[in-house]
Short mmCIF file of C-alpha atoms in Angstrom, two decimals:
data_model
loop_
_atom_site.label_atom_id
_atom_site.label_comp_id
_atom_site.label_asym_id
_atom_site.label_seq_id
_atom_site.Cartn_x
_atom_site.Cartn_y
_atom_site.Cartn_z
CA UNK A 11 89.04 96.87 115.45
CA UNK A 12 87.81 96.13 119.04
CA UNK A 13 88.43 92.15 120.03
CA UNK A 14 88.78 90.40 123.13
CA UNK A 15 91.38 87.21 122.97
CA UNK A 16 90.64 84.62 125.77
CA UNK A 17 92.79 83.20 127.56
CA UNK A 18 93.05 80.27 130.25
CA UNK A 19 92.09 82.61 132.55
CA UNK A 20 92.33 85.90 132.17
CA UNK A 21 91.27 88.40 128.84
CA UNK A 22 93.31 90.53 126.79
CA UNK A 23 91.50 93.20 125.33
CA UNK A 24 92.57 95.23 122.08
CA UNK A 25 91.67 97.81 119.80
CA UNK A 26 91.03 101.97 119.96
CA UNK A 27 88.33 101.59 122.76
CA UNK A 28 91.11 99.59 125.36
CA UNK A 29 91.41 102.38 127.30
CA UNK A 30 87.66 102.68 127.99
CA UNK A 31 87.50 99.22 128.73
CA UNK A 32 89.71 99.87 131.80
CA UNK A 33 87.27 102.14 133.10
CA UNK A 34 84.47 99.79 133.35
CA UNK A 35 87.15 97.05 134.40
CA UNK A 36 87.59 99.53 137.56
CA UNK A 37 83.98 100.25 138.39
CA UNK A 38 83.51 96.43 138.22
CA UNK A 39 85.82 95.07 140.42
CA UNK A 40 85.61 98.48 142.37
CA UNK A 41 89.00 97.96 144.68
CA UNK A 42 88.51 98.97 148.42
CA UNK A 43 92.64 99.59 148.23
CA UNK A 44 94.90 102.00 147.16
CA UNK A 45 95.31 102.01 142.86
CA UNK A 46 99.02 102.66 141.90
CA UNK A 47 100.40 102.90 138.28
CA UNK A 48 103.95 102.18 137.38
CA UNK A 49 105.46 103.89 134.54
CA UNK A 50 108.78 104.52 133.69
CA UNK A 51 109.99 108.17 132.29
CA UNK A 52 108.96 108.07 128.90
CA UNK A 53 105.96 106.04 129.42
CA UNK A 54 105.16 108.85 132.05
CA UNK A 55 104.91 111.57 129.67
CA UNK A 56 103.97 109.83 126.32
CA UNK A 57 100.75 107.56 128.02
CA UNK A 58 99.64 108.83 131.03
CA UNK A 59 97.65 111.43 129.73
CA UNK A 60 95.50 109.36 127.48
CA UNK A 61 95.07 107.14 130.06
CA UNK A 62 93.73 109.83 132.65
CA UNK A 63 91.57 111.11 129.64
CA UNK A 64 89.80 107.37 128.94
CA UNK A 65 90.06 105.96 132.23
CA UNK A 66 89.21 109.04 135.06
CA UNK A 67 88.67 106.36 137.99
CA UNK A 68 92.67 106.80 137.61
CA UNK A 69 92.81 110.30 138.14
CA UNK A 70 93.74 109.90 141.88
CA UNK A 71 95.71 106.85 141.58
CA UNK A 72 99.00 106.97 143.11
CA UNK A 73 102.35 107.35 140.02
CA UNK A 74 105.14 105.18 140.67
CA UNK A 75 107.88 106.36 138.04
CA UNK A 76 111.14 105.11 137.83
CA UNK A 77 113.74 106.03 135.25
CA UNK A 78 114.16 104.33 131.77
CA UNK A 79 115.64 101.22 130.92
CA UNK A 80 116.22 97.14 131.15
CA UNK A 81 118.70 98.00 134.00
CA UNK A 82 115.82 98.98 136.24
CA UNK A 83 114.65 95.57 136.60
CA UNK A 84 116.41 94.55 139.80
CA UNK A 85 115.97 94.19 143.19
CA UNK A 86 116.80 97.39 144.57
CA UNK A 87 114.48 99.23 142.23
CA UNK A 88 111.80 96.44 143.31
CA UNK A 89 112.87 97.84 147.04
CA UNK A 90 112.13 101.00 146.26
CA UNK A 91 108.49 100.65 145.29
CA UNK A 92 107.69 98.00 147.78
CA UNK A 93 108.71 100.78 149.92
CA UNK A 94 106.35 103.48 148.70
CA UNK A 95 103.43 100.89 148.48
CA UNK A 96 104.39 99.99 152.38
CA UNK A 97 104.46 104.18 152.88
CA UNK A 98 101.27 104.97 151.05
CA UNK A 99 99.52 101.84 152.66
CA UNK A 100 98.96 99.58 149.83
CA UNK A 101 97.20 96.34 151.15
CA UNK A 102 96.16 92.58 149.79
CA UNK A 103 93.32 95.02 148.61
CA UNK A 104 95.13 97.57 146.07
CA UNK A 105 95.64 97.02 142.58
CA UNK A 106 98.88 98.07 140.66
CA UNK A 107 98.92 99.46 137.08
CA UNK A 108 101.66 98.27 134.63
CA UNK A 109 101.66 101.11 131.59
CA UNK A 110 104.83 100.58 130.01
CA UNK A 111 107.15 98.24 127.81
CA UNK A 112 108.30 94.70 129.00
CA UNK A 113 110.71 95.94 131.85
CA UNK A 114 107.83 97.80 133.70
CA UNK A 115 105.01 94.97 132.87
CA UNK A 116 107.69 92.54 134.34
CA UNK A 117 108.80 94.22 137.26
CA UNK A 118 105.44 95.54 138.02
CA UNK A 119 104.28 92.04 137.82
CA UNK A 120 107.03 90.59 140.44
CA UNK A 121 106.24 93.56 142.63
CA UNK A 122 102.33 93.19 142.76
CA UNK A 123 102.97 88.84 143.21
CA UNK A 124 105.01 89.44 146.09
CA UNK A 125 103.55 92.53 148.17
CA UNK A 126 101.50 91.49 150.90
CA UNK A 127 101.42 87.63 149.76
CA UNK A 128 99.97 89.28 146.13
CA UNK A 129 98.15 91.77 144.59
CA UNK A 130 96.09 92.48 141.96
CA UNK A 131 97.76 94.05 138.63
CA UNK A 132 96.90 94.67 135.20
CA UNK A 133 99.51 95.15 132.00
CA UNK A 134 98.85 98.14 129.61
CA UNK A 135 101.53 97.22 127.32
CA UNK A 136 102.52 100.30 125.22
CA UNK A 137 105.69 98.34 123.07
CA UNK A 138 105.43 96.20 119.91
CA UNK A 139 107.34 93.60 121.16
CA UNK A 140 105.67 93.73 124.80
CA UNK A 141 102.29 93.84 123.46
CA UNK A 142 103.15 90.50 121.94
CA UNK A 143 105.41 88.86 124.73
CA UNK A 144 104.27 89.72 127.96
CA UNK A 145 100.55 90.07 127.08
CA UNK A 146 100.64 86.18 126.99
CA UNK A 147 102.32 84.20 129.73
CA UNK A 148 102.38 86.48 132.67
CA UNK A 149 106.42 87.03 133.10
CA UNK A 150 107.08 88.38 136.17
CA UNK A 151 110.89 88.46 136.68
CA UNK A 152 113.87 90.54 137.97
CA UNK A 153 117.45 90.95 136.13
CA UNK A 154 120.42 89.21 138.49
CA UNK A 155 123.75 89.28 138.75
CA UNK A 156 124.28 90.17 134.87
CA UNK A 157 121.65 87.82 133.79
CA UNK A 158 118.52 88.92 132.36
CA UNK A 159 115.05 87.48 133.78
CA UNK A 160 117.42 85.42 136.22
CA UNK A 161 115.03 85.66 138.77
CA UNK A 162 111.39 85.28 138.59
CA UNK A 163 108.07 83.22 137.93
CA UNK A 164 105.01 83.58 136.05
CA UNK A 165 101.64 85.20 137.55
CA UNK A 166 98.63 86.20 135.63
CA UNK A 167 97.47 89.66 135.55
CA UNK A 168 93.66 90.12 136.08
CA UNK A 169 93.70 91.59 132.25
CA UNK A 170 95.89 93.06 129.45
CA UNK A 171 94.97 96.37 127.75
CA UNK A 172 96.64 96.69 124.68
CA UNK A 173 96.14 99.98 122.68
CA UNK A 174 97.50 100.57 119.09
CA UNK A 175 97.37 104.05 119.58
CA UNK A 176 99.89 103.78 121.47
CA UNK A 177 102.90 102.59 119.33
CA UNK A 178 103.01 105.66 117.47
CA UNK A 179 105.07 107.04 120.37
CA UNK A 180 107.47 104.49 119.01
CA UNK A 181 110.40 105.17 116.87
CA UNK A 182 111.28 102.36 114.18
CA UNK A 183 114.13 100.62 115.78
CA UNK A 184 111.19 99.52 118.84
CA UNK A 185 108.78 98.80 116.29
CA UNK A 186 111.40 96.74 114.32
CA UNK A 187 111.73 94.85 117.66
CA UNK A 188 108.34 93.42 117.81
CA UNK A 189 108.21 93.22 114.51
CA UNK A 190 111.05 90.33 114.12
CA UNK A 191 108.93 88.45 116.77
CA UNK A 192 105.99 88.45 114.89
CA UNK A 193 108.08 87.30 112.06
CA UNK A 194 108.80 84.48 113.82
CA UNK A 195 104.79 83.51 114.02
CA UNK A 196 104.12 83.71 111.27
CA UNK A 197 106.79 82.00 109.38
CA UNK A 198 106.39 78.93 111.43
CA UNK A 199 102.95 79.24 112.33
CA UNK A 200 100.62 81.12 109.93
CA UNK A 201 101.01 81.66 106.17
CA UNK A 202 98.40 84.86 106.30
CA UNK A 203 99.89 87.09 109.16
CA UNK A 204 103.21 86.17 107.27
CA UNK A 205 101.92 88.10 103.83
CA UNK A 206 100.04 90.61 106.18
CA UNK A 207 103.47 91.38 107.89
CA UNK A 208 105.32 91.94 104.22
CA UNK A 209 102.60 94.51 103.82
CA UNK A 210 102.56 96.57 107.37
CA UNK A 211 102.86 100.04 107.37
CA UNK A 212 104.12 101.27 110.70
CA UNK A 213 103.67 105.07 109.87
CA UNK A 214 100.34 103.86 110.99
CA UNK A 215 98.93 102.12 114.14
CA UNK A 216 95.75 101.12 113.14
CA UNK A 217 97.05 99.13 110.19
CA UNK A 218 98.79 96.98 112.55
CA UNK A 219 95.95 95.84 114.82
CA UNK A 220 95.12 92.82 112.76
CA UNK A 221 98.31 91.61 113.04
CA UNK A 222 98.82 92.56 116.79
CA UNK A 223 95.48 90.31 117.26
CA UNK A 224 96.96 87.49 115.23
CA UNK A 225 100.10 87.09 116.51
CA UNK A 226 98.63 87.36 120.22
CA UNK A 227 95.84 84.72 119.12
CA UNK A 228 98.50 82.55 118.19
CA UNK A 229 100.96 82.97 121.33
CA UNK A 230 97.61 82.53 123.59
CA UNK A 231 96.92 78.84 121.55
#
């Protein structure tokens, strides 16, 4: 399926042709500034080249990688890629590229919100449970003193990109991760993604882009 979810002010689009969807997003909005994309390590080498294929307008963008993990989320991290944005002369007029799970879409997001008194950014989730958390509500927060998502705020992105495709990079323990969250939905919330969850098969992305779009509806409401 191909859908776009509205929300209050920015759209969240979903399905096989996401990818391509960035591509016109680019040539739209056609930014004067430097384009950077923040990955982490796996990320790097499981997504980018998909992303390069569907979206070329990326192909020179600058690659911010840092290394895996929720630890990453801090300050000095954040430090270090304000620095290379500073160094390769990132202004109000660049645009940063999230493509990861919920630590890069949330650090990228704090990053881009407080560079040059804010930036443009867009989330390509590529996680279960990111693609249903940080696609709605715009978290953009930094890990602190032992406390997760201690300091922070939210920001909207200028649009999500979520593609299924994407989660079969995933082993089951991530999947099983976004999949309690979406439990959550629809036990409280909606008696048909509930039966549609007890039926999943995640051996297979596509069967889980109904759900993906349900649960996000829902979240967005």
């Amino acid at each position: 399926m191909n859908a776009t979810i509205k929300t209050d002010s920015y759209d969240i689009i979903l399905g096989n042709e996401a990818l391509l969807a960035i591509e016109s997003f680019l040539q739209d909005v056609a930014y004067s500034g430097h384009i950077f994309i923040l990955t982490d390590e796996n990320t790097y080498e499981n997504c980018i080249p998909q992303l390069l294929r569907d979206a070329p307008s990326l192909e020179y963008a600058d690659i911010i990688k840092v290394a895996n993990g929720e630890e990453q989320k801090n300050i000095d991290v954040c430090i270090d890629i304000w620095s290379v944005l500073t160094n390769k002369g990132a202004d109000s007029q660049s645009l940063i590229v999230n493509l990861g799970g919920g630590m890069i879409c949330e650090l990228g997001a704090f990053v881009a919100a407080t560079y040059s008194g804010g930036i443009d950014f867009i989330n390509i989730p590529t996680t279960l449970l990111s693609i249903i958390s940080v696609s709605v509500g715009g978290n953009a927060s930094l890990n602190f003193d032992g406390i997760r998502n201690h300091i922070g705020f939210y920001v909207k992105p200028q649009r999500v990109f979520i593609y299924p495709e994407y989660l079969n990079t995933l082993d089951k323990r991530q999947l099983l991760s976004g999949y309690a969250e979406m439990l959550k939905y629809g036990i409280s919330l909606d008696k048909e993604l509930f039966e549609k969850l007890k039926k999943s098969d995640f051996d297979k992305a596509k069967s889980m882009e109904w759900v993906i779009y349900r649960t996000v509806t829902l979240k967005s409401d």
